[in-house]
mmCIF file of C-alpha atoms in Angstrom:
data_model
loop_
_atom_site.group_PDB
_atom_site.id
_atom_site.type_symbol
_atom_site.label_atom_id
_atom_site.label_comp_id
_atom_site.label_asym_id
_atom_site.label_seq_id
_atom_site.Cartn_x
_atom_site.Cartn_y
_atom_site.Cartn_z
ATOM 1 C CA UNK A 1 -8.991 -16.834 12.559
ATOM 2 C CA UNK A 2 -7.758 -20.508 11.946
ATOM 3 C CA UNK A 3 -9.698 -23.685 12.678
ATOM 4 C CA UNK A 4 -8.402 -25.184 16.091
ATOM 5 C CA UNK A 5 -7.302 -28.199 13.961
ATOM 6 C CA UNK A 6 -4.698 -25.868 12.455
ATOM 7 C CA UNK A 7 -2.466 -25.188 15.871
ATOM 8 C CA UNK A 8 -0.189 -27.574 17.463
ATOM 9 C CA UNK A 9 -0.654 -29.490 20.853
ATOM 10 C CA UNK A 10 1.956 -27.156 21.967
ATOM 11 C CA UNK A 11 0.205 -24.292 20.956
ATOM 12 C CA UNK A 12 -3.256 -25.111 22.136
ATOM 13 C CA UNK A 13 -1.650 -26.179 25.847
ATOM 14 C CA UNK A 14 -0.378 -22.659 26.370
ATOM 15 C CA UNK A 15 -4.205 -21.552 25.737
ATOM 16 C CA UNK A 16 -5.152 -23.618 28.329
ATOM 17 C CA UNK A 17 -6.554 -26.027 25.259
ATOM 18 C CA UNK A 18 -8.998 -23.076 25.366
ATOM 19 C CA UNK A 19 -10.153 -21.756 21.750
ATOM 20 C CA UNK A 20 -12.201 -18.871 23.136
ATOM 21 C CA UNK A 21 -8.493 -17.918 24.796
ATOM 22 C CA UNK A 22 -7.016 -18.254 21.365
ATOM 23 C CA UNK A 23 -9.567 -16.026 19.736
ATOM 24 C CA UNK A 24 -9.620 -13.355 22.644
ATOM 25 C CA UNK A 25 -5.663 -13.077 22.337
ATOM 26 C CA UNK A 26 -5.854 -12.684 18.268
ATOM 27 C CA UNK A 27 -8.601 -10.054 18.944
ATOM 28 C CA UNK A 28 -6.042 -8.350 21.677
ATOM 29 C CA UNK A 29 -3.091 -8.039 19.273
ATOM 30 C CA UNK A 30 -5.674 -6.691 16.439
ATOM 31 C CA UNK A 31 -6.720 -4.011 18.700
ATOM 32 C CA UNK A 32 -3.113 -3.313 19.479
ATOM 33 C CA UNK A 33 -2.229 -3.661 15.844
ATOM 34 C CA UNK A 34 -4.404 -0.364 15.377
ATOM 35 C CA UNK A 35 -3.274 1.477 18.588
ATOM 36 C CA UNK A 36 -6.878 0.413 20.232
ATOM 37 C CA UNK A 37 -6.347 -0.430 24.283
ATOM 38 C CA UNK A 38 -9.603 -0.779 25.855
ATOM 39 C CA UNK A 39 -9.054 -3.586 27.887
ATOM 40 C CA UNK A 40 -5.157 -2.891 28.806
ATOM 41 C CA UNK A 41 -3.158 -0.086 28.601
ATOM 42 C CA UNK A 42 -0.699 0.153 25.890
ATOM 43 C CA UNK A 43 2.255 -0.717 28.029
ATOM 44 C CA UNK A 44 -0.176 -3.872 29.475
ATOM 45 C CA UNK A 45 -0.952 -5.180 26.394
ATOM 46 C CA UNK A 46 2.860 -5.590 25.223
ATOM 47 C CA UNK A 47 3.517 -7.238 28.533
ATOM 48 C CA UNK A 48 0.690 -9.678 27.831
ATOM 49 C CA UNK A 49 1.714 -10.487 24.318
ATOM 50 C CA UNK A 50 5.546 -11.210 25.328
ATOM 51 C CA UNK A 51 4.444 -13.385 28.104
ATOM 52 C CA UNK A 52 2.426 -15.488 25.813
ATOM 53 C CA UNK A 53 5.059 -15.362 22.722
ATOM 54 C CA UNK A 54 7.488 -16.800 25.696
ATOM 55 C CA UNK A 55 5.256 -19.516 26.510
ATOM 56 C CA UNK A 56 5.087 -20.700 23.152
ATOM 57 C CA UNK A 57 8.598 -20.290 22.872
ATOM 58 C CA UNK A 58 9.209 -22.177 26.266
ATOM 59 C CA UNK A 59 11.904 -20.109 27.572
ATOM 60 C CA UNK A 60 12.224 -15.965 28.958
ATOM 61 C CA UNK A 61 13.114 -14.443 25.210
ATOM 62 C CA UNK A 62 14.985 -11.073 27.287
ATOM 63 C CA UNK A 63 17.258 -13.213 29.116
ATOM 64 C CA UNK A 64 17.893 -16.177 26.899
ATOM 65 C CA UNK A 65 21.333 -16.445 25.006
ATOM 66 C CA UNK A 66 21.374 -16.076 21.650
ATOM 67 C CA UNK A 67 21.700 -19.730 21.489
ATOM 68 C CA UNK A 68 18.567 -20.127 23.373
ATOM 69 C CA UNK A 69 16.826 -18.004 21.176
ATOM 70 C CA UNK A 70 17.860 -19.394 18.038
ATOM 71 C CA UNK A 71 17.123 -23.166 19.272
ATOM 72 C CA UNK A 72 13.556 -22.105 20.588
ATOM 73 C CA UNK A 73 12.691 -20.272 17.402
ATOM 74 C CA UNK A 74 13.816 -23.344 15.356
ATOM 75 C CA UNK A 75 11.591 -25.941 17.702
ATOM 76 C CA UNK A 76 8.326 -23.205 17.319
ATOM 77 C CA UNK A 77 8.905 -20.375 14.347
ATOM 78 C CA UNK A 78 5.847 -22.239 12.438
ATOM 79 C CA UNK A 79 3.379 -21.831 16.036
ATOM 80 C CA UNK A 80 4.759 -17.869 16.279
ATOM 81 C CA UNK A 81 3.457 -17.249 12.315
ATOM 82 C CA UNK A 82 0.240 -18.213 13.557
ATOM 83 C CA UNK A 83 0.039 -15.202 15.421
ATOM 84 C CA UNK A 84 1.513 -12.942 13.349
ATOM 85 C CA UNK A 85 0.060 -13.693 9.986
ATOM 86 C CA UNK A 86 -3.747 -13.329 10.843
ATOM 87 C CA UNK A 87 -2.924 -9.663 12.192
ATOM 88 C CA UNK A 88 -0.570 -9.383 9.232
ATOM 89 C CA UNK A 89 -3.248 -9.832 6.830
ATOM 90 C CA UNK A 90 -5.357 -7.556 8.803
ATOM 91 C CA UNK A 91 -3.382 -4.532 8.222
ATOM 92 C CA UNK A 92 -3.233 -5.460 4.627
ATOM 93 C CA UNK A 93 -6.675 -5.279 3.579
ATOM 94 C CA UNK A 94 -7.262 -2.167 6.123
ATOM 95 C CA UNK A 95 -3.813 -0.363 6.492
ATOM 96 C CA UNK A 96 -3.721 2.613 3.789
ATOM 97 C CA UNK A 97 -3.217 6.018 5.706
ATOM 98 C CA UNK A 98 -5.172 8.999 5.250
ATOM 99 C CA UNK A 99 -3.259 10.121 3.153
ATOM 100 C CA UNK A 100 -3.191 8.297 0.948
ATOM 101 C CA UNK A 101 -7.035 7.962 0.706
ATOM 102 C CA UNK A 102 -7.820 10.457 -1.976
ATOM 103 C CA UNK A 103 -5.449 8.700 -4.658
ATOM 104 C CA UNK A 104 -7.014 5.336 -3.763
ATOM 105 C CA UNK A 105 -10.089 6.784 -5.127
ATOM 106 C CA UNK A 106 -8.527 5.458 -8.412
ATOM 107 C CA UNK A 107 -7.977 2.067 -7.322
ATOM 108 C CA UNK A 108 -10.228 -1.358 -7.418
ATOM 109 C CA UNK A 109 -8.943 -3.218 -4.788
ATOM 110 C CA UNK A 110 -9.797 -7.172 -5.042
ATOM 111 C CA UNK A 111 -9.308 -9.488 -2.049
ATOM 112 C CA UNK A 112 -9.030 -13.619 -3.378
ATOM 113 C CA UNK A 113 -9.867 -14.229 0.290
ATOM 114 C CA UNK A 114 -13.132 -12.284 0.443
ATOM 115 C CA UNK A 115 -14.345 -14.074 -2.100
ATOM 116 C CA UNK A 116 -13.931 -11.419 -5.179
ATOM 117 C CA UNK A 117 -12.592 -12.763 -8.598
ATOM 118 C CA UNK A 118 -9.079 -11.883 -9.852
ATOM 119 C CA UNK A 119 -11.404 -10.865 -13.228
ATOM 120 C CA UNK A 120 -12.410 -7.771 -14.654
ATOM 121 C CA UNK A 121 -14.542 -6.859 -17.787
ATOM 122 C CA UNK A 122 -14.101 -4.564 -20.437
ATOM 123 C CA UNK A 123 -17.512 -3.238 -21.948
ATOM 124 C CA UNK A 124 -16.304 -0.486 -23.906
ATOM 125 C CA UNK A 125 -14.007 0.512 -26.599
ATOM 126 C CA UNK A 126 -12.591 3.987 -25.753
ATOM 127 C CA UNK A 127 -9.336 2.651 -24.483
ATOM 128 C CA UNK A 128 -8.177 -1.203 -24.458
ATOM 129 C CA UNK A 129 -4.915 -1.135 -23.204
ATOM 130 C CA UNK A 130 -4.070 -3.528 -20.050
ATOM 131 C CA UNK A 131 -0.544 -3.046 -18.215
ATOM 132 C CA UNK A 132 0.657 -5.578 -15.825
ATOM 133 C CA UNK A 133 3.583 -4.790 -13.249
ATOM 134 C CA UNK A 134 5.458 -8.584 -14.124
ATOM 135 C CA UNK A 135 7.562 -10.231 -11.007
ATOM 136 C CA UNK A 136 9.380 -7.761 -8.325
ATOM 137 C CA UNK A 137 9.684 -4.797 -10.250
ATOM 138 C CA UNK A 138 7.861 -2.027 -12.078
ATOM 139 C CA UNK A 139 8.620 -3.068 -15.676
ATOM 140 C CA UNK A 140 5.182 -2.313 -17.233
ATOM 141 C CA UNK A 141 4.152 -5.502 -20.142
ATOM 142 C CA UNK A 142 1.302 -3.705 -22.176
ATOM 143 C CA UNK A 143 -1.819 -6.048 -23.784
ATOM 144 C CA UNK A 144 -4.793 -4.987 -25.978
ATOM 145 C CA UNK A 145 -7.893 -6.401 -24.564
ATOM 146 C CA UNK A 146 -11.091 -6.657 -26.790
ATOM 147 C CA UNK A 147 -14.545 -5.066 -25.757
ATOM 148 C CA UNK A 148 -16.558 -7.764 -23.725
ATOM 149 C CA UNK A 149 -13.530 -9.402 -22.640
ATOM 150 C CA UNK A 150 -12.466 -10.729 -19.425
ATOM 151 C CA UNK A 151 -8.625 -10.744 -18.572
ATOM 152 C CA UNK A 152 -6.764 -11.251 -15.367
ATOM 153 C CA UNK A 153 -4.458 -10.045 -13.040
ATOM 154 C CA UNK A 154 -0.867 -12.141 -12.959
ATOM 155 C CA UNK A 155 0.149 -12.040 -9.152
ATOM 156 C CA UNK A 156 3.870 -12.569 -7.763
ATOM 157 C CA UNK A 157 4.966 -13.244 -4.566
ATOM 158 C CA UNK A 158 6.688 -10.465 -1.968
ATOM 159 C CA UNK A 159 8.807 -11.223 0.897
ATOM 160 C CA UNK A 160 8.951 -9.073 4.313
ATOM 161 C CA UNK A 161 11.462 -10.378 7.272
ATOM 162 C CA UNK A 162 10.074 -10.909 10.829
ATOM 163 C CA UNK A 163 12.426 -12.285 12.973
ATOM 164 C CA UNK A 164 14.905 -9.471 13.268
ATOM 165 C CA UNK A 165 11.610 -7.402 14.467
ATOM 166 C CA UNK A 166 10.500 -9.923 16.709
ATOM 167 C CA UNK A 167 13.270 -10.055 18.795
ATOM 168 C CA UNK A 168 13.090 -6.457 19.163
ATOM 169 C CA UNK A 169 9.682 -6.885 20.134
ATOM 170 C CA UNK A 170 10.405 -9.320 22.958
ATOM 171 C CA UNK A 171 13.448 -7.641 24.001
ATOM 172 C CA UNK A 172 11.196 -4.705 24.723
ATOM 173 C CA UNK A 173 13.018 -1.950 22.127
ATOM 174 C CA UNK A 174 10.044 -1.887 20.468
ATOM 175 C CA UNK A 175 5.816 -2.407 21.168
ATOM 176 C CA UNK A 176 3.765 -4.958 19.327
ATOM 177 C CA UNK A 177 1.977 -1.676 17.100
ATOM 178 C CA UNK A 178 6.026 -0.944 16.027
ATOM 179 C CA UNK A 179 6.392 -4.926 15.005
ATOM 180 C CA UNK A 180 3.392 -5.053 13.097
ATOM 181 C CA UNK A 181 3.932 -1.255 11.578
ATOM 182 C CA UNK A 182 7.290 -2.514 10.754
ATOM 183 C CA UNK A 183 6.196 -5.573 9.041
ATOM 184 C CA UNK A 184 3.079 -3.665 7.063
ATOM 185 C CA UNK A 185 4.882 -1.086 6.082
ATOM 186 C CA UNK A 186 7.587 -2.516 3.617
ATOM 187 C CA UNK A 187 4.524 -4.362 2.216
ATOM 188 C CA UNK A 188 2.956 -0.627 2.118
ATOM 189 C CA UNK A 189 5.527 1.235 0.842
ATOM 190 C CA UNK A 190 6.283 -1.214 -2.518
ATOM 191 C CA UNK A 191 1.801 -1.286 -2.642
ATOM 192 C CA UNK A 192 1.950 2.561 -2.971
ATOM 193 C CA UNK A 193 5.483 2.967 -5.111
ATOM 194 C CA UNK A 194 3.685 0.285 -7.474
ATOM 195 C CA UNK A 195 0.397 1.599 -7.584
ATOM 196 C CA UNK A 196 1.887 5.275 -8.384
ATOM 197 C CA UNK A 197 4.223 4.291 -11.164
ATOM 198 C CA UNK A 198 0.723 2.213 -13.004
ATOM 199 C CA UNK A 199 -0.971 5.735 -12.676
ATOM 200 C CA UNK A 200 1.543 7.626 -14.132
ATOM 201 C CA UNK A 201 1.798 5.150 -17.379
ATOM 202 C CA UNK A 202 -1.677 4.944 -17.885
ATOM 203 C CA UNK A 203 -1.836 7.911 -20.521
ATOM 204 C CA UNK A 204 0.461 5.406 -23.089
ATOM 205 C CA UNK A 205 -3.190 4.684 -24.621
ATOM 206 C CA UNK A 206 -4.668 8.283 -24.955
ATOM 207 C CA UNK A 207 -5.445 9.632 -28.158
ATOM 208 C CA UNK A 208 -3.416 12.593 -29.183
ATOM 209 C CA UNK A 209 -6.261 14.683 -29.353
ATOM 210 C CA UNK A 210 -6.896 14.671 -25.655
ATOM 211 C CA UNK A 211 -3.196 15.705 -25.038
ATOM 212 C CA UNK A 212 -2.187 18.977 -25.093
ATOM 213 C CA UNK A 213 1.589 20.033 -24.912
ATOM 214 C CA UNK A 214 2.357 23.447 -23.678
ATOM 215 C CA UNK A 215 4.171 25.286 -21.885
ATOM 216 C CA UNK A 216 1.950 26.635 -18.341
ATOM 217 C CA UNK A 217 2.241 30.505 -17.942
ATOM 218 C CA UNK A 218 -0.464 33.418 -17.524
ATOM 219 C CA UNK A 219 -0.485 33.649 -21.876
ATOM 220 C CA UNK A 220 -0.973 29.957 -21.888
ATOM 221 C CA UNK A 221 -4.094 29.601 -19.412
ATOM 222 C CA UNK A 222 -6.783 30.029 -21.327
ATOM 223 C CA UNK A 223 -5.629 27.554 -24.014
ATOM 224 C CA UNK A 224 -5.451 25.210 -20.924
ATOM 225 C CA UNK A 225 -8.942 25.820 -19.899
ATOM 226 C CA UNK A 226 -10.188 25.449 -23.290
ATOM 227 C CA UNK A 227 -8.496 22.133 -23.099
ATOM 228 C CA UNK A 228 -9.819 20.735 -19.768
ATOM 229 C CA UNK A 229 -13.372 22.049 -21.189
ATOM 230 C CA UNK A 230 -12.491 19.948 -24.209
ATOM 231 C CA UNK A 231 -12.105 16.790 -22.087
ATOM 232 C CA UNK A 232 -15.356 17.704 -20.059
ATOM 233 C CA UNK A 233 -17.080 18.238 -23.181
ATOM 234 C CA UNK A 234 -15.825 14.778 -24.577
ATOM 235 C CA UNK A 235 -16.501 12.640 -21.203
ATOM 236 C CA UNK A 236 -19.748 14.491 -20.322
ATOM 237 C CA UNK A 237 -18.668 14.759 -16.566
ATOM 238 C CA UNK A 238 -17.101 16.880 -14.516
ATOM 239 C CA UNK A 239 -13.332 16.602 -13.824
ATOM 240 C CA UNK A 240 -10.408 16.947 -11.383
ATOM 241 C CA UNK A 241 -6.564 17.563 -12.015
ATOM 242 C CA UNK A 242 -4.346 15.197 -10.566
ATOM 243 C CA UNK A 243 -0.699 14.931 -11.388
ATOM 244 C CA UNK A 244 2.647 15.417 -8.543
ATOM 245 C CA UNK A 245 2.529 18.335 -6.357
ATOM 246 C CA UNK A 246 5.357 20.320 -8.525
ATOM 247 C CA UNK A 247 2.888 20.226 -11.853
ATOM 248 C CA UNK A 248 0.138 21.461 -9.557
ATOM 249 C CA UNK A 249 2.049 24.092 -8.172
ATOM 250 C CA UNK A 250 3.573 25.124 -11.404
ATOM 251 C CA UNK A 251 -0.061 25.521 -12.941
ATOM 252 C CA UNK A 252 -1.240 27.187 -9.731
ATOM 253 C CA UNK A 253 1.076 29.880 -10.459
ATOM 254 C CA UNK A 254 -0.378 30.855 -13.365
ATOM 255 C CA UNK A 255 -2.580 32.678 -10.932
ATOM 256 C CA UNK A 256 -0.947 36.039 -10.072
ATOM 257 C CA UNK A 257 -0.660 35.677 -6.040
ATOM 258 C CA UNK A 258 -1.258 39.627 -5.769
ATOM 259 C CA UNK A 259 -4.854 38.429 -6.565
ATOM 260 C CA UNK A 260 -5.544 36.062 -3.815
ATOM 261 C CA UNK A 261 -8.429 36.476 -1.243
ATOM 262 C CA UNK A 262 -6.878 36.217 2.144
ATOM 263 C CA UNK A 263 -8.303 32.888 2.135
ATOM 264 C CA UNK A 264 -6.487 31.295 -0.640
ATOM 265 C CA UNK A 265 -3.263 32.544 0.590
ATOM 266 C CA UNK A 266 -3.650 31.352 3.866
ATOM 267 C CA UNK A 267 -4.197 27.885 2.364
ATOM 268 C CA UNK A 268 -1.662 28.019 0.303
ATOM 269 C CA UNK A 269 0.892 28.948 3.179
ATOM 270 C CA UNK A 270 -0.700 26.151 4.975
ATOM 271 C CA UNK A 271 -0.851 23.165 2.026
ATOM 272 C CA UNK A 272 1.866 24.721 -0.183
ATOM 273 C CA UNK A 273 -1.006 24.013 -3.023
ATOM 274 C CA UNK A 274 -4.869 25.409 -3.924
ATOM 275 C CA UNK A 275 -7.498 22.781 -3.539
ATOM 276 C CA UNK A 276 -8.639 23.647 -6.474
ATOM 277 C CA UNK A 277 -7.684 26.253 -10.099
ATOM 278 C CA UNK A 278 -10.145 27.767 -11.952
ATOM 279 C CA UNK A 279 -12.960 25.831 -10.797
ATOM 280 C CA UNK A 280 -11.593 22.848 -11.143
ATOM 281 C CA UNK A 281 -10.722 20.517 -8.114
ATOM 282 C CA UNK A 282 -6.820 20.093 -7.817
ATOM 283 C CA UNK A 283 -4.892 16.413 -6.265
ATOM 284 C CA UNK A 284 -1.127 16.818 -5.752
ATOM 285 C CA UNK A 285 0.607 13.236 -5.202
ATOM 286 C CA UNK A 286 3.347 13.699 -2.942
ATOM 287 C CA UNK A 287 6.726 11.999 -4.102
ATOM 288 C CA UNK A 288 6.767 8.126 -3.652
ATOM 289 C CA UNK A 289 10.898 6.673 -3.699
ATOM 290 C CA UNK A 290 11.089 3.677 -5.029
ATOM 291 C CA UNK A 291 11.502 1.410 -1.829
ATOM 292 C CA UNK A 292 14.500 1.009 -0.682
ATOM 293 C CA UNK A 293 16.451 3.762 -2.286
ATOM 294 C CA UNK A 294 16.006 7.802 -2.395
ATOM 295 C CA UNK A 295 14.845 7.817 -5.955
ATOM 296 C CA UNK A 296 11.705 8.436 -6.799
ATOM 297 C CA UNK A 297 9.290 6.450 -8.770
ATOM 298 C CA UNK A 298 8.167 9.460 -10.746
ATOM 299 C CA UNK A 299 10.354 10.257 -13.751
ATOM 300 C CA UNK A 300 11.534 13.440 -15.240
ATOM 301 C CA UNK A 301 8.470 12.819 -17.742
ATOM 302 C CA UNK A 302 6.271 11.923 -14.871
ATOM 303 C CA UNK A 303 6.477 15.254 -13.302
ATOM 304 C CA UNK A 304 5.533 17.233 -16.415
ATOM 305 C CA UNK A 305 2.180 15.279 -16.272
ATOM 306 C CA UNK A 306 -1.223 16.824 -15.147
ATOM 307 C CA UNK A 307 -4.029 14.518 -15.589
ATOM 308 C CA UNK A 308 -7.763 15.552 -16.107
ATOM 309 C CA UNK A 309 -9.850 13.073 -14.950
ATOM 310 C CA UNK A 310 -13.336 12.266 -14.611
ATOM 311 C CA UNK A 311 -15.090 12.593 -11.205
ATOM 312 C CA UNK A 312 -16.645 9.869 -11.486
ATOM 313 C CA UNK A 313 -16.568 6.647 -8.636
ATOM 314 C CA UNK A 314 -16.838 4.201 -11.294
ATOM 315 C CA UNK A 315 -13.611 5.302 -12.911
ATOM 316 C CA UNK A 316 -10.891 2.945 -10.909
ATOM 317 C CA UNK A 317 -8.289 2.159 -13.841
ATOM 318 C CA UNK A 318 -5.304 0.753 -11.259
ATOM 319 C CA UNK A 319 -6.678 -2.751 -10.564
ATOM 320 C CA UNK A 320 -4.685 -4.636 -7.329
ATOM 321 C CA UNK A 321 -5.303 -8.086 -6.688
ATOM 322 C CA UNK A 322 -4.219 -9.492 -3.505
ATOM 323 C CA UNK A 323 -4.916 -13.098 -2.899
ATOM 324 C CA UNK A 324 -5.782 -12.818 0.633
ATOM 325 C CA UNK A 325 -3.397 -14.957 2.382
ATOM 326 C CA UNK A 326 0.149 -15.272 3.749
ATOM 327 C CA UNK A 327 2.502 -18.221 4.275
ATOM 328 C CA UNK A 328 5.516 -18.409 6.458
ATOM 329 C CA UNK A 329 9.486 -19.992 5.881
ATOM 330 C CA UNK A 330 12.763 -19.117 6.533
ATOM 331 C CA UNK A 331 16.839 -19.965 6.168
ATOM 332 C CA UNK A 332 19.242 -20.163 8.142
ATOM 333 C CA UNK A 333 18.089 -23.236 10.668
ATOM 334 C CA UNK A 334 19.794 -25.599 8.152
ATOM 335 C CA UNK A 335 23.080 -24.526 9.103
ATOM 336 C CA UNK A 336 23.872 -22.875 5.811
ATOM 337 C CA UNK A 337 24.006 -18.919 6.795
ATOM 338 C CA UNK A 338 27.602 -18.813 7.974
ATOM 339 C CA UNK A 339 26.752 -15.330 10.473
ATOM 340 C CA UNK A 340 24.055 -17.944 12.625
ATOM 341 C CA UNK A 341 21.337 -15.321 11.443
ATOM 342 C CA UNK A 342 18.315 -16.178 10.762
ATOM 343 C CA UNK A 343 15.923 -14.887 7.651
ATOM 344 C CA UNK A 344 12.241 -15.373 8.876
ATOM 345 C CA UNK A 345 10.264 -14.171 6.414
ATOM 346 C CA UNK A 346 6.105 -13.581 5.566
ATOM 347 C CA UNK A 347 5.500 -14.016 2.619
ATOM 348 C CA UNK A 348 2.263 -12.376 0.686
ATOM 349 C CA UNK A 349 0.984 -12.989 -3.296
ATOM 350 C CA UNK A 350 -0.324 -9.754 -5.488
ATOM 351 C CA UNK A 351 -0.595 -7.929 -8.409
ATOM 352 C CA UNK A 352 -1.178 -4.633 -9.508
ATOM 353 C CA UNK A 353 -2.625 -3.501 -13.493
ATOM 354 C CA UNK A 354 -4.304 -1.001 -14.938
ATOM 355 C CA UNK A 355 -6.719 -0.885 -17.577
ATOM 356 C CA UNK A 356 -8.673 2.323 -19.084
ATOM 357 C CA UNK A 357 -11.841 2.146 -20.211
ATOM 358 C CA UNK A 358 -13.040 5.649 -20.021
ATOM 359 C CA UNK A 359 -11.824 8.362 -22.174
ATOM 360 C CA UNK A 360 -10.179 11.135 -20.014
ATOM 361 C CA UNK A 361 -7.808 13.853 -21.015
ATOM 362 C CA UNK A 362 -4.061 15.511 -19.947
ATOM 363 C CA UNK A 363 -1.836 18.718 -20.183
ATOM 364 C CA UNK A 364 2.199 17.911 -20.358
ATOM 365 C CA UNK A 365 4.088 21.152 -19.308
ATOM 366 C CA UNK A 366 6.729 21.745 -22.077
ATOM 367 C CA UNK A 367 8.345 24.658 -20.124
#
């Protein structure tokens, strides 16, 4: 939380010039950021939150014109990012789903804020290839990086819109876990489209003698097992296969179902996948689309891929920097939006990179 130095006289007054009454309401919206209502019930808690937000704003939000609105959002919109960006950045250093948790396995995350360094070191010479995702999109720029040198993550700036949300918040269509799940999730959903599209292009450095093209069927298994025991052999550690849920499954049935314990078919009916094929430990990654659109981030190439990798925690080749911090602005207040809307927009600074350092291996399914 913020120094009391950083809030307005205006602010402070509606705390009762209180700073323990500023800290207890930015620990209430936390706990309501993550669905927690120990003090209040759910239903209490939004209540309590509008009430305050309408202080600030010096007028009843519900019933206020849209003139009203717009004039008292214009007079306090800096004092109302106060509240929001604290929880904001919250949710973005502790907001990944479950399900998502397995595939983070393969990412070092590095918060600016917490102190980390937007550094990393490469100590070894197996593979030297950096990719940074440049600006707003997913174009990958590739760099060779020399053993026992440091590089860097570039970081751009991302935009999410708040005050479209917020008035659905204080109109009471929506509850102050929606606003901040709306908010947290476009930043989410470009984090995990981002981070999905680096893994899939981080086999552009892997020596063709760790790549096997074939096509997966019954005759074809054992060649496929020889391969994976080829890439064990090489990086002296056990491994898992990881590649989108339709390469799993297609290497899965290579298994002739009529030989399933009553187990396995029970999990697959359940999961749709094995947890694991042939003794080795199995990841599907469920489709990502591209945000935004219906497409999907993973290419026609992309789902003919089947990584092995090491089990290993050390081995983290997507690298994310986030810098830790938000800032606030918006149009529209100038007069120069000719609909009267209003853009209020958070706006967050990251990047995302990957660099391999540790040999692993992969099958690409020909047919």
């Amino acid at each position: 939380m913020r120094d009391i130095t950083c809030f307005s006289a205006n602010f402070l007054a509606q705390f009762e010039n209180d700073y323990n009454n500023v800290l207890k309401f930015n620990g209430l919206m936390m706990d309501a950021a993550h669905s927690v209502y120990s003090q209040y019930s759910k239903e209490e808690t939004d209540v309590i939150i509008r009430n305050q937000c309408d202080r600030i704003l010096g007028i009843n939000f519900k019933e206020a014109t849209p003139m009203k609105r717009r004039q008292a959002w214009r007079d306090h919109n800096k004092e109302m990012a106060t509240l929001f960006e604290d929880v904001l950045v919250d949710r973005m250093t502790s907001g990944w789903n479950e399900s998502n948790a397995r595939f983070m396995q393969f990412v070092q995350e590095v918060n600016l804020a917490d102190g980390d360094a937007n550094e990393f070191f490469v100590n070894d010479n197996s593979l030297l290839t950096v990719s940074k995702f440049s600006g707003d999109h997913h174009n990958v720029l590739r760099q060779a990086v020399k053993p026992g040198k440091a590089f860097s993550i570039d970081t751009s700036f991302y935009t999410i819109k708040v005050y479209t949300d917020f008035v659905l918040f204080q109109t009471g269509r929506i509850d102050f876990a929606d606003l901040v799940a709306r908010m947290y999730t476009a930043i989410e959903q470009y984090r995990y489209a981002a981070l999905n599209t680096a893994f899939m292009s981080m086999d552009a450095s892997l020596p063709t003698d760790m790549v096997l093209d074939t096509a997966v069927s019954e005759a074809t298994k054992s060649a496929i097992i020889d391969h994976i025991e080829k890439v064990v052999a090489a990086t002296g550690k056990n491994v898992m296969l990881v590649g989108a849920r339709s390469a799993i499954q297609k290497l899965q049935s290579t298994i002739n179902y009529n030989l399933f314990s009553d187990d396995m078919k029970n999990e697959r009916f359940q999961n749709g996948i094995l947890g694991s094929w042939e003794g080795y430990e199995c990841l599907a990654l469920n489709r990502v689309n591209i945000p935004g659109t219906r497409d999907s981030v993973f290419t026609a190439e992309d789902l003919k891929k089947i990584y092995i990798l090491p089990i290993d925690p050390e081995f983290k080749p997507i690298k994310r920097v986030n810098e830790g911090d938000v800032a606030y602005y918006e149009t529209g207040m100038d007069g120069l939006k000719k609909d009267m809307t209003i853009d209020a927009e958070i706006v967050y600074k990251e990047g995302i990179g990957v660099v391999i350092d540790e040999l692993f291996g992969e099958i690409k399914i020909t047919a």
